[in-house]
Amino acid sequence: MCILIFVGTNGETYFNTAALVSCVQNFPKSRGPVVGILKGFAGLGGAILTQIYAMFNSPDHAGIIFMVAVGPTMVVITLMLIVRPVGGHRQVQPSDGLSFTFIYSVCLLLAAYLMGIMLVEDFFDLNQTVITLFTSILFILLLLPIVIPILLSFSSKHRPTEESLLPVPQKEESSKSGHDMNEVILSEVEDEKSSEVDLLSALERQKRIAQLQAKLFQAAAEGAVRVKRRKGPRRGEDFTLMQALIKADFWLIFFSLLLGAGSGLTVIDNLGQMSESLGYDNTHVFVSMISIWNFLGRVGGGYFSEIVVRDYAYPRPVAMAIAQAIMAVGHFFFAMGWPGVMYVGTLLIGLGYGAHWAIVPAAASELFGLKNFATLYNFLTLANPAGSLVFSGLIASSIYDYEAEKQAHMHSPQKPYGLLHTMLEIAPRLEKTLKCNGTICYFLTSLIMSGLCIIAVVLSLILVYRTKIVYANLYGKSRT
């Protein structure tokens, strides 16, 4: 079983990386929407496959395992035949804004439709014909975005009108020395310019830096100054993994993601037990709901963060700080256990958790470049299982078992109990499954998760402060 899960999850990671890296490189000026849409559909895949499985109405669980194993593989092999290099990639097309708006509309319609049919199937006993009709409409919604590339392929106005937004490699042999000299001078300008320059508008800052660069060129040519060669890339340039690992910004992203996404994954992992402890019977409804909110969080996080960087030239991680603050409120709601808390809590946690996976890849590509984006992104994703292991596997489960054993000993008080005793004693769990009832089961866990989200907000805001200049240079020019 372990080997099968290992092969399956690594295969999913490969396809995820291939799709994400290709699309981010092809749409460098729309990273937020692209990542949000891709990660959103990845998060919604479970709900879609469940609906497809319901259409076939297979009586055994082996059927859905077989479908998950064979179905995506057949889709990938089929699509492999039409993948080819395309012209006009890395460029802006006049129709990009309208195309993304159309896909966003399809995403919202798809999420609302899935939510509706899930609720209908839960509250009403539907026959197989109605379920098949619902699934057929789902297929139509999934195929709607294909209209965009088909129309662009047959349109005479689809050719890009702007220059390439990523540098195209030129003849390196002839211009290598001049390029190196430019890099050295630019590095010196970065070190010599005063902090007042960063407070100027983008146009004024560019003029002031150009003047300083010209003076340094002249002084270097006359031998009046010795220009030092900067070691390693600057933020916004292409980093290798080893170069990124020694940067504070990279670790701020990693630990902020670990605390934020890790606490959200803790709720997702324990959602069934949480709803049962609060007295809800239809636990699978909340699992489906948090899947929908997760999808909307990913799509909305990409859209909102793109507005932040595009319209205000402000660091993208500020959107992550907002998502983590929303999650802190959601965890607090779970801790209080108020009536209807499962509906509000799944909404807030789902939106906040999903937003992480649209914001972090886009921010990492902006700060550390696209050349080694696949390696950097997959290293950052290690924060997710690490957070789940610590928060869910150790903290949440230990506290739940402690409270369950505490309630069990109220009826049979002859055996000692304690939190440390519960964490070390494994045999009783195997003999009998203990259940906990009431808000106390996840009260302490939810408060801890809320506190961790607040720490994540602080880390994200520190990253925002450190990267203001980088984002002003990346997006300030486009605003002017």
CSV table of C-alpha atoms in Angstrom, one decimal:
chain,number,residue,atom,x,y,z
A,1,MET,CA,0.0,0.0,0.0
A,2,CYS,CA,2.8,2.4,0.9
A,3,ILE,CA,4.6,1.7,-2.5
A,4,LEU,CA,1.3,2.3,-4.4
A,5,ILE,CA,0.7,5.6,-2.6
A,6,PHE,CA,4.4,6.6,-3.2
A,7,VAL,CA,4.1,6.0,-6.9
A,8,GLY,CA,0.7,7.6,-7.2
A,9,THR,CA,1.5,10.8,-5.3
A,10,ASN,CA,4.8,11.3,-7.1
A,11,GLY,CA,3.1,10.8,-10.5
A,12,GLU,CA,0.6,13.5,-9.5
A,13,THR,CA,3.5,15.8,-8.5
A,14,TYR,CA,5.1,15.3,-11.9
A,15,PHE,CA,2.0,16.3,-13.8
A,16,ASN,CA,1.3,19.2,-11.4
A,17,THR,CA,4.9,20.5,-11.9
A,18,ALA,CA,4.8,20.1,-15.7
A,19,ALA,CA,1.5,22.0,-16.1
A,20,LEU,CA,2.3,24.7,-13.5
A,21,VAL,CA,5.8,25.5,-14.8
A,22,SER,CA,4.8,25.5,-18.5
A,23,CYS,CA,1.8,27.8,-17.9
A,24,VAL,CA,3.7,30.2,-15.6
A,25,GLN,CA,6.4,30.6,-18.2
A,26,ASN,CA,3.9,31.0,-21.0
A,27,PHE,CA,2.0,33.7,-19.1
A,28,PRO,CA,4.6,35.5,-17.0
A,29,LYS,CA,2.5,38.7,-16.6
A,30,SER,CA,-0.6,36.7,-15.5
A,31,ARG,CA,1.0,34.4,-12.9
A,32,GLY,CA,-1.7,34.9,-10.3
A,33,PRO,CA,-4.7,33.9,-12.5
A,34,VAL,CA,-2.8,31.0,-14.1
A,35,VAL,CA,-1.7,29.5,-10.9
A,36,GLY,CA,-5.1,30.0,-9.3
A,37,ILE,CA,-7.0,28.3,-12.1
A,38,LEU,CA,-4.6,25.4,-12.3
A,39,LYS,CA,-4.4,24.7,-8.6
A,40,GLY,CA,-8.2,25.3,-8.2
A,41,PHE,CA,-9.0,22.6,-10.7
A,42,ALA,CA,-6.5,20.3,-9.0
A,43,GLY,CA,-8.3,20.9,-5.7
A,44,LEU,CA,-11.7,20.3,-7.2
A,45,GLY,CA,-10.6,17.1,-8.9
A,46,GLY,CA,-11.8,14.9,-6.0
A,47,ALA,CA,-15.3,16.3,-6.1
A,48,ILE,CA,-15.5,15.9,-9.9
A,49,LEU,CA,-14.2,12.3,-9.8
A,50,THR,CA,-16.7,11.4,-7.1
A,51,GLN,CA,-19.6,12.7,-9.2
A,52,ILE,CA,-18.4,10.7,-12.2
A,53,TYR,CA,-18.1,7.6,-10.0
A,54,ALA,CA,-21.7,8.2,-8.7
A,55,MET,CA,-22.9,8.1,-12.3
A,56,PHE,CA,-21.7,4.5,-12.8
A,57,ASN,CA,-23.1,3.5,-9.5
A,58,SER,CA,-20.5,0.8,-8.8
A,59,PRO,CA,-21.3,-1.2,-5.7
A,60,ASP,CA,-17.7,-1.8,-4.6
A,61,HIS,CA,-14.9,0.6,-3.6
A,62,ALA,CA,-12.5,-1.2,-6.0
A,63,GLY,CA,-14.4,0.4,-8.9
A,64,ILE,CA,-13.4,4.0,-7.9
A,65,ILE,CA,-9.8,3.0,-7.3
A,66,PHE,CA,-9.6,1.5,-10.8
A,67,MET,CA,-11.2,4.6,-12.3
A,68,VAL,CA,-8.8,6.9,-10.6
A,69,ALA,CA,-5.9,4.7,-11.7
A,70,VAL,CA,-6.9,4.4,-15.4
A,71,GLY,CA,-9.0,7.5,-16.1
A,72,PRO,CA,-6.4,10.3,-15.6
A,73,THR,CA,-3.7,8.2,-17.4
A,74,MET,CA,-5.9,7.8,-20.5
A,75,VAL,CA,-6.6,11.6,-20.5
A,76,VAL,CA,-2.9,12.4,-20.3
A,77,ILE,CA,-1.9,9.9,-23.0
A,78,THR,CA,-4.6,11.4,-25.3
A,79,LEU,CA,-3.6,15.0,-24.7
A,80,MET,CA,0.1,14.1,-25.2
A,81,LEU,CA,-0.6,13.6,-28.9
A,82,ILE,CA,-1.6,17.3,-29.3
A,83,VAL,CA,1.0,19.0,-27.2
A,84,ARG,CA,3.5,20.9,-29.3
A,85,PRO,CA,5.6,24.0,-29.2
A,86,VAL,CA,3.5,27.1,-30.0
A,87,GLY,CA,4.4,30.6,-31.3
A,88,GLY,CA,3.6,33.7,-29.3
A,89,HIS,CA,4.3,32.2,-25.9
A,90,ARG,CA,5.6,34.5,-23.2
A,91,GLN,CA,3.7,37.4,-24.8
A,92,VAL,CA,0.6,39.4,-24.0
A,93,GLN,CA,-2.3,39.0,-26.4
A,94,PRO,CA,-5.1,41.6,-26.6
A,95,SER,CA,-7.7,38.9,-25.7
A,96,ASP,CA,-5.9,37.7,-22.6
A,97,GLY,CA,-8.1,39.8,-20.2
A,98,LEU,CA,-11.3,38.6,-21.8
A,99,SER,CA,-10.1,35.0,-21.9
A,100,PHE,CA,-9.3,34.9,-18.2
A,101,THR,CA,-12.6,36.5,-17.3
A,102,PHE,CA,-14.4,33.8,-19.2
A,103,ILE,CA,-12.5,31.0,-17.5
A,104,TYR,CA,-13.1,32.7,-14.1
A,105,SER,CA,-16.8,32.7,-14.9
A,106,VAL,CA,-16.7,29.0,-15.8
A,107,CYS,CA,-14.9,28.3,-12.5
A,108,LEU,CA,-17.5,30.1,-10.4
A,109,LEU,CA,-20.4,28.4,-12.3
A,110,LEU,CA,-18.7,25.0,-11.9
A,111,ALA,CA,-18.2,25.5,-8.2
A,112,ALA,CA,-21.8,26.6,-7.7
A,113,TYR,CA,-23.1,23.7,-9.8
A,114,LEU,CA,-21.1,21.1,-7.9
A,115,MET,CA,-22.2,22.6,-4.6
A,116,GLY,CA,-25.8,22.4,-5.7
A,117,ILE,CA,-25.8,18.9,-7.0
A,118,MET,CA,-23.9,17.7,-3.9
A,119,LEU,CA,-26.6,19.2,-1.6
A,120,VAL,CA,-29.4,17.8,-3.7
A,121,GLU,CA,-27.9,14.3,-3.7
A,122,ASP,CA,-27.4,14.4,0.0
A,123,PHE,CA,-31.0,15.5,0.9
A,124,PHE,CA,-32.9,13.7,-1.8
A,125,ASP,CA,-32.9,10.1,-3.0
A,126,LEU,CA,-32.2,10.5,-6.7
A,127,ASN,CA,-32.5,7.8,-9.4
A,128,GLN,CA,-29.7,6.9,-11.7
A,129,THR,CA,-31.1,8.8,-14.7
A,130,VAL,CA,-31.0,12.1,-12.8
A,131,ILE,CA,-27.5,11.5,-11.6
A,132,THR,CA,-26.4,10.7,-15.1
A,133,LEU,CA,-28.0,14.0,-16.3
A,134,PHE,CA,-26.2,16.0,-13.6
A,135,THR,CA,-22.9,14.4,-14.5
A,136,SER,CA,-23.4,15.1,-18.3
A,137,ILE,CA,-24.0,18.8,-17.5
A,138,LEU,CA,-20.8,18.7,-15.4
A,139,PHE,CA,-18.8,17.4,-18.4
A,140,ILE,CA,-20.2,20.2,-20.6
A,141,LEU,CA,-19.0,22.8,-18.0
A,142,LEU,CA,-15.6,21.2,-17.8
A,143,LEU,CA,-15.2,21.4,-21.6
A,144,LEU,CA,-16.3,25.0,-21.9
A,145,PRO,CA,-12.7,26.5,-21.5
A,146,ILE,CA,-11.6,24.7,-24.6
A,147,VAL,CA,-13.6,27.2,-26.6
A,148,ILE,CA,-10.9,29.8,-26.0
A,149,PRO,CA,-7.9,28.1,-27.7
A,150,ILE,CA,-10.2,26.9,-30.5
A,151,LEU,CA,-11.4,30.5,-31.2
A,152,LEU,CA,-7.9,31.9,-31.0
A,153,SER,CA,-6.6,29.2,-33.4
A,154,PHE,CA,-9.1,30.3,-36.1
A,155,SER,CA,-8.9,34.0,-35.4
A,156,SER,CA,-6.7,36.2,-37.5
A,157,LYS,CA,-6.3,38.7,-34.7
A,158,HIS,CA,-4.8,36.3,-32.1
A,159,ARG,CA,-1.1,37.2,-32.8
A,160,PRO,CA,0.5,39.0,-29.9
A,161,THR,CA,1.0,42.7,-30.3
A,162,GLU,CA,3.6,43.3,-27.5
A,163,GLU,CA,7.2,42.4,-27.2
A,164,SER,CA,8.3,39.3,-25.4
A,165,LEU,CA,8.0,39.8,-21.7
A,166,LEU,CA,10.9,37.4,-20.8
A,167,PRO,CA,14.4,38.0,-22.1
A,168,VAL,CA,15.2,36.0,-25.2
A,169,PRO,CA,18.8,34.6,-25.3
A,170,GLN,CA,21.0,36.4,-27.8
A,171,LYS,CA,24.5,35.7,-29.1
A,172,GLU,CA,26.4,35.1,-25.9
A,173,GLU,CA,29.8,34.7,-27.3
A,174,SER,CA,30.2,38.2,-28.8
A,175,SER,CA,28.4,40.2,-26.0
A,176,LYS,CA,29.5,38.2,-23.0
A,177,SER,CA,32.0,40.7,-21.7
A,178,GLY,CA,29.8,43.7,-22.2
A,179,HIS,CA,26.9,41.8,-20.5
A,180,ASP,CA,29.1,41.0,-17.5
A,181,MET,CA,30.2,44.6,-17.2
A,182,ASN,CA,26.6,45.8,-17.3
A,183,GLU,CA,25.7,43.3,-14.5
A,184,VAL,CA,28.7,44.6,-12.4
A,185,ILE,CA,27.6,48.2,-12.9
A,186,LEU,CA,24.0,47.4,-12.1
A,187,SER,CA,25.1,45.6,-9.0
A,188,GLU,CA,27.2,48.6,-7.9
A,189,VAL,CA,24.2,50.9,-8.6
A,190,GLU,CA,22.0,48.8,-6.3
A,191,ASP,CA,24.6,49.1,-3.5
A,192,GLU,CA,25.4,52.8,-4.0
A,193,LYS,CA,21.9,54.3,-4.5
A,194,SER,CA,20.4,55.9,-1.4
A,195,SER,CA,17.2,54.8,0.3
A,196,GLU,CA,15.6,58.1,-0.9
A,197,VAL,CA,15.6,56.7,-4.5
A,198,ASP,CA,13.3,53.9,-3.5
A,199,LEU,CA,10.7,56.4,-2.3
A,200,LEU,CA,10.5,58.1,-5.7
A,201,SER,CA,8.0,57.2,-8.4
A,202,ALA,CA,8.9,54.5,-10.9
A,203,LEU,CA,9.8,57.0,-13.7
A,204,GLU,CA,11.9,59.3,-11.4
A,205,ARG,CA,13.6,56.3,-9.8
A,206,GLN,CA,14.6,55.0,-13.3
A,207,LYS,CA,16.0,58.3,-14.3
A,208,ARG,CA,18.0,58.7,-11.1
A,209,ILE,CA,19.4,55.2,-11.4
A,210,ALA,CA,20.4,55.7,-15.0
A,211,GLN,CA,22.3,58.9,-14.0
A,212,LEU,CA,24.1,57.0,-11.3
A,213,GLN,CA,24.9,54.2,-13.6
A,214,ALA,CA,26.4,56.6,-16.2
A,215,LYS,CA,28.6,58.2,-13.6
A,216,LEU,CA,29.8,54.7,-12.5
A,217,PHE,CA,30.6,53.7,-16.1
A,218,GLN,CA,32.7,56.8,-16.6
A,219,ALA,CA,34.5,56.5,-13.2
A,220,ALA,CA,35.2,52.8,-13.9
A,221,ALA,CA,36.6,53.6,-17.3
A,222,GLU,CA,38.9,56.3,-15.9
A,223,GLY,CA,40.0,54.0,-13.1
A,224,ALA,CA,38.7,56.3,-10.4
A,225,VAL,CA,36.7,53.6,-8.8
A,226,ARG,CA,37.1,49.8,-8.5
A,227,VAL,CA,33.8,48.2,-9.3
A,228,LYS,CA,33.2,45.1,-7.2
A,229,ARG,CA,31.5,42.0,-8.6
A,230,ARG,CA,28.3,41.0,-6.9
A,231,LYS,CA,28.1,37.4,-5.7
A,232,GLY,CA,24.9,35.6,-6.7
A,233,PRO,CA,21.7,36.8,-8.2
A,234,ARG,CA,19.5,39.6,-6.8
A,235,ARG,CA,15.8,39.1,-5.9
A,236,GLY,CA,13.7,38.9,-9.0
A,237,GLU,CA,16.5,37.1,-10.9
A,238,ASP,CA,17.0,33.4,-11.5
A,239,PHE,CA,18.1,31.5,-8.4
A,240,THR,CA,19.2,27.9,-8.0
A,241,LEU,CA,17.9,25.9,-5.1
A,242,MET,CA,21.2,26.2,-3.2
A,243,GLN,CA,21.3,30.0,-3.8
A,244,ALA,CA,17.7,30.3,-2.6
A,245,LEU,CA,18.3,28.3,0.6
A,246,ILE,CA,20.6,30.9,2.0
A,247,LYS,CA,18.1,33.7,1.5
A,248,ALA,CA,15.9,34.8,4.4
A,249,ASP,CA,13.0,35.5,2.0
A,250,PHE,CA,12.9,31.9,0.9
A,251,TRP,CA,12.6,30.6,4.4
A,252,LEU,CA,10.0,33.3,5.3
A,253,ILE,CA,7.8,31.9,2.5
A,254,PHE,CA,8.5,28.3,3.6
A,255,PHE,CA,7.7,28.7,7.3
A,256,SER,CA,4.7,31.0,6.6
A,257,LEU,CA,3.4,28.3,4.3
A,258,LEU,CA,4.1,25.6,6.8
A,259,LEU,CA,2.1,27.4,9.5
A,260,GLY,CA,-0.7,28.6,7.4
A,261,ALA,CA,-1.3,25.6,5.0
A,262,GLY,CA,-0.3,23.1,7.7
A,263,SER,CA,-3.0,24.4,10.1
A,264,GLY,CA,-5.5,24.3,7.3
A,265,LEU,CA,-4.6,20.8,6.3
A,266,THR,CA,-5.1,19.8,10.0
A,267,VAL,CA,-8.7,20.8,9.8
A,268,ILE,CA,-9.2,19.0,6.4
A,269,ASP,CA,-7.6,15.8,7.9
A,270,ASN,CA,-9.8,15.8,11.0
A,271,LEU,CA,-13.0,17.3,9.5
A,272,GLY,CA,-15.0,14.1,9.9
A,273,GLN,CA,-14.1,13.7,13.6
A,274,MET,CA,-14.7,17.4,14.2
A,275,SER,CA,-18.2,17.4,12.8
A,276,GLU,CA,-19.0,14.1,14.7
A,277,SER,CA,-17.8,15.6,18.0
A,278,LEU,CA,-20.1,18.6,17.5
A,279,GLY,CA,-23.1,16.4,16.8
A,280,TYR,CA,-23.4,16.5,13.0
A,281,ASP,CA,-24.5,13.3,11.2
A,282,ASN,CA,-23.8,14.1,7.6
A,283,THR,CA,-20.0,14.6,7.9
A,284,HIS,CA,-19.4,14.0,4.2
A,285,VAL,CA,-21.3,17.2,3.4
A,286,PHE,CA,-18.7,19.3,5.1
A,287,VAL,CA,-15.9,17.4,3.3
A,288,SER,CA,-17.5,18.3,0.0
A,289,MET,CA,-18.1,21.9,1.1
A,290,ILE,CA,-14.5,22.5,2.1
A,291,SER,CA,-13.4,21.1,-1.2
A,292,ILE,CA,-15.6,23.7,-3.0
A,293,TRP,CA,-14.3,26.6,-0.7
A,294,ASN,CA,-10.8,25.3,-1.3
A,295,PHE,CA,-11.3,25.6,-5.0
A,296,LEU,CA,-12.8,29.1,-4.7
A,297,GLY,CA,-9.9,30.1,-2.4
A,298,ARG,CA,-7.3,29.1,-5.0
A,299,VAL,CA,-9.1,30.8,-7.9
A,300,GLY,CA,-9.9,33.9,-5.8
A,301,GLY,CA,-6.4,34.0,-4.3
A,302,GLY,CA,-4.8,34.2,-7.7
A,303,TYR,CA,-7.2,36.8,-8.9
A,304,PHE,CA,-7.0,39.0,-5.8
A,305,SER,CA,-3.2,38.8,-5.5
A,306,GLU,CA,-2.9,39.7,-9.2
A,307,ILE,CA,-4.9,42.9,-8.5
A,308,VAL,CA,-2.5,43.7,-5.7
A,309,VAL,CA,0.6,43.5,-7.8
A,310,ARG,CA,-0.8,44.7,-11.1
A,311,ASP,CA,-2.8,47.8,-9.9
A,312,TYR,CA,-0.8,48.8,-6.8
A,313,ALA,CA,2.7,47.3,-7.4
A,314,TYR,CA,2.5,46.0,-3.9
A,315,PRO,CA,4.1,42.6,-2.8
A,316,ARG,CA,2.0,39.6,-3.5
A,317,PRO,CA,2.6,38.0,0.0
A,318,VAL,CA,0.2,40.6,1.5
A,319,ALA,CA,-2.6,38.5,0.0
A,320,MET,CA,-1.2,35.5,1.8
A,321,ALA,CA,-1.2,37.5,5.1
A,322,ILE,CA,-4.9,38.3,4.6
A,323,ALA,CA,-5.7,34.6,3.9
A,324,GLN,CA,-3.9,33.5,7.1
A,325,ALA,CA,-5.8,36.1,9.1
A,326,ILE,CA,-9.0,34.7,7.7
A,327,MET,CA,-7.9,31.2,8.7
A,328,ALA,CA,-7.1,32.4,12.3
A,329,VAL,CA,-10.7,33.6,12.6
A,330,GLY,CA,-11.9,30.3,11.2
A,331,HIS,CA,-9.9,28.3,13.8
A,332,PHE,CA,-11.2,30.5,16.5
A,333,PHE,CA,-14.8,29.7,15.4
A,334,PHE,CA,-14.0,26.0,15.6
A,335,ALA,CA,-12.7,26.4,19.1
A,336,MET,CA,-15.8,28.2,20.3
A,337,GLY,CA,-18.1,25.6,18.9
A,338,TRP,CA,-21.0,28.0,18.3
A,339,PRO,CA,-24.2,26.8,16.5
A,340,GLY,CA,-23.6,26.5,12.7
A,341,VAL,CA,-19.8,26.8,13.3
A,342,MET,CA,-19.1,23.9,10.9
A,343,TYR,CA,-20.5,25.9,8.0
A,344,VAL,CA,-18.7,29.1,8.8
A,345,GLY,CA,-15.5,27.3,9.8
A,346,THR,CA,-15.2,25.3,6.6
A,347,LEU,CA,-15.9,28.4,4.6
A,348,LEU,CA,-13.1,30.4,6.2
A,349,ILE,CA,-10.6,27.6,6.4
A,350,GLY,CA,-11.3,26.4,2.9
A,351,LEU,CA,-10.9,29.9,1.3
A,352,GLY,CA,-7.7,30.6,3.3
A,353,TYR,CA,-6.0,27.3,2.7
A,354,GLY,CA,-6.8,27.3,-1.0
A,355,ALA,CA,-5.4,30.8,-1.4
A,356,HIS,CA,-2.0,29.7,-0.3
A,357,TRP,CA,-1.6,27.5,-3.3
A,358,ALA,CA,-2.3,30.3,-5.7
A,359,ILE,CA,-0.2,32.9,-4.0
A,360,VAL,CA,3.0,31.0,-3.0
A,361,PRO,CA,4.0,29.6,-6.5
A,362,ALA,CA,3.4,33.0,-8.1
A,363,ALA,CA,5.4,34.9,-5.4
A,364,ALA,CA,8.3,32.3,-5.6
A,365,SER,CA,8.5,32.7,-9.3
A,366,GLU,CA,8.7,36.5,-9.0
A,367,LEU,CA,11.3,36.6,-6.3
A,368,PHE,CA,13.5,33.7,-7.4
A,369,GLY,CA,13.0,33.5,-11.1
A,370,LEU,CA,11.5,31.0,-13.6
A,371,LYS,CA,14.6,29.1,-14.7
A,372,ASN,CA,14.6,26.8,-11.7
A,373,PHE,CA,11.0,27.3,-10.7
A,374,ALA,CA,10.1,23.6,-10.7
A,375,THR,CA,12.8,22.8,-8.1
A,376,LEU,CA,12.0,25.7,-5.9
A,377,TYR,CA,8.3,25.2,-6.0
A,378,ASN,CA,8.5,21.5,-5.1
A,379,PHE,CA,10.8,22.2,-2.2
A,380,LEU,CA,8.3,24.7,-0.9
A,381,THR,CA,5.5,22.1,-1.1
A,382,LEU,CA,7.4,20.1,1.5
A,383,ALA,CA,6.0,22.5,4.0
A,384,ASN,CA,2.5,21.0,3.5
A,385,PRO,CA,3.3,17.4,4.6
A,386,ALA,CA,5.7,18.7,7.3
A,387,GLY,CA,2.9,20.9,8.8
A,388,SER,CA,0.4,18.0,8.5
A,389,LEU,CA,2.8,15.6,10.3
A,390,VAL,CA,3.4,17.9,13.2
A,391,PHE,CA,0.0,19.6,13.6
A,392,SER,CA,-2.4,16.8,12.7
A,393,GLY,CA,-0.3,13.7,13.4
A,394,LEU,CA,1.0,14.8,16.7
A,395,ILE,CA,-0.9,17.8,18.2
A,396,ALA,CA,-4.5,17.3,17.0
A,397,SER,CA,-4.6,13.5,17.3
A,398,SER,CA,-2.9,13.4,20.7
A,399,ILE,CA,-5.2,16.0,22.2
A,400,TYR,CA,-8.3,14.3,20.7
A,401,ASP,CA,-7.2,10.9,22.1
A,402,TYR,CA,-6.5,12.5,25.5
A,403,GLU,CA,-10.0,14.0,25.7
A,404,ALA,CA,-11.6,10.8,24.4
A,405,GLU,CA,-9.8,8.7,27.0
A,406,LYS,CA,-10.7,11.3,29.7
A,407,GLN,CA,-14.4,10.9,28.8
A,408,ALA,CA,-14.1,7.1,28.7
A,409,HIS,CA,-12.5,7.1,32.2
A,410,MET,CA,-15.5,9.0,33.6
A,411,HIS,CA,-17.3,5.7,33.4
A,412,SER,CA,-14.4,3.4,34.3
A,413,PRO,CA,-12.0,5.5,36.5
A,414,GLN,CA,-9.8,2.6,37.6
A,415,LYS,CA,-7.0,3.3,34.9
A,416,PRO,CA,-4.8,6.4,35.1
A,417,TYR,CA,-4.9,8.9,32.2
A,418,GLY,CA,-2.9,11.9,31.1
A,419,LEU,CA,-1.8,13.6,27.9
A,420,LEU,CA,1.7,12.0,28.0
A,421,HIS,CA,0.3,8.7,28.9
A,422,THR,CA,-2.1,8.9,25.9
A,423,MET,CA,0.7,9.8,23.5
A,424,LEU,CA,2.8,6.8,24.6
A,425,GLU,CA,0.1,4.2,25.0
A,426,ILE,CA,-0.8,2.7,21.6
A,427,ALA,CA,-2.1,-0.7,22.4
A,428,PRO,CA,-5.5,0.4,23.9
A,429,ARG,CA,-6.2,2.4,20.7
A,430,LEU,CA,-5.8,-0.8,18.7
A,431,GLU,CA,-8.1,-2.7,20.9
A,432,LYS,CA,-10.9,-0.2,21.1
A,433,THR,CA,-11.6,3.0,19.1
A,434,LEU,CA,-12.3,5.9,21.5
A,435,LYS,CA,-14.6,8.7,20.6
A,436,CYS,CA,-14.8,12.2,22.0
A,437,ASN,CA,-18.0,14.3,22.1
A,438,GLY,CA,-18.4,18.1,22.6
A,439,THR,CA,-16.5,21.3,21.8
A,440,ILE,CA,-13.7,20.3,24.2
A,441,CYS,CA,-12.4,17.7,21.7
A,442,TYR,CA,-10.8,20.3,19.4
A,443,PHE,CA,-10.9,23.4,21.6
A,444,LEU,CA,-7.2,23.4,22.5
A,445,THR,CA,-6.2,22.3,19.0
A,446,SER,CA,-8.1,25.0,17.3
A,447,LEU,CA,-6.7,27.7,19.6
A,448,ILE,CA,-3.2,26.4,18.9
A,449,MET,CA,-3.9,26.5,15.1
A,450,SER,CA,-5.3,30.0,15.4
A,451,GLY,CA,-2.1,31.2,17.2
A,452,LEU,CA,0.1,29.5,14.5
A,453,CYS,CA,-1.9,31.4,11.8
A,454,ILE,CA,-1.2,34.7,13.6
A,455,ILE,CA,2.5,33.9,13.6
A,456,ALA,CA,2.2,33.1,9.9
A,457,VAL,CA,0.6,36.5,9.3
A,458,VAL,CA,3.6,38.2,11.0
A,459,LEU,CA,6.1,36.2,8.9
A,460,SER,CA,4.2,37.2,5.7
A,461,LEU,CA,4.2,40.9,6.7
A,462,ILE,CA,7.9,40.7,7.3
A,463,LEU,CA,8.3,39.3,3.8
A,464,VAL,CA,6.1,42.1,2.4
A,465,TYR,CA,8.3,44.7,4.1
A,466,ARG,CA,11.5,43.1,2.7
A,467,THR,CA,10.2,42.8,-0.9
A,468,LYS,CA,8.5,46.2,-1.5
A,469,ILE,CA,11.4,47.4,-3.6
A,470,VAL,CA,11.4,44.2,-5.7
A,471,TYR,CA,7.7,44.4,-6.6
A,472,ALA,CA,8.0,48.2,-7.2
A,473,ASN,CA,10.7,47.4,-9.8
A,474,LEU,CA,8.8,44.5,-11.3
A,475,TYR,CA,5.4,46.1,-11.6
A,476,GLY,CA,5.9,49.8,-11.1
A,477,LYS,CA,7.0,50.3,-14.7
A,478,SER,CA,3.8,48.7,-16.0
A,479,ARG,CA,1.7,51.1,-14.0
A,480,THR,CA,3.5,54.2,-15.4
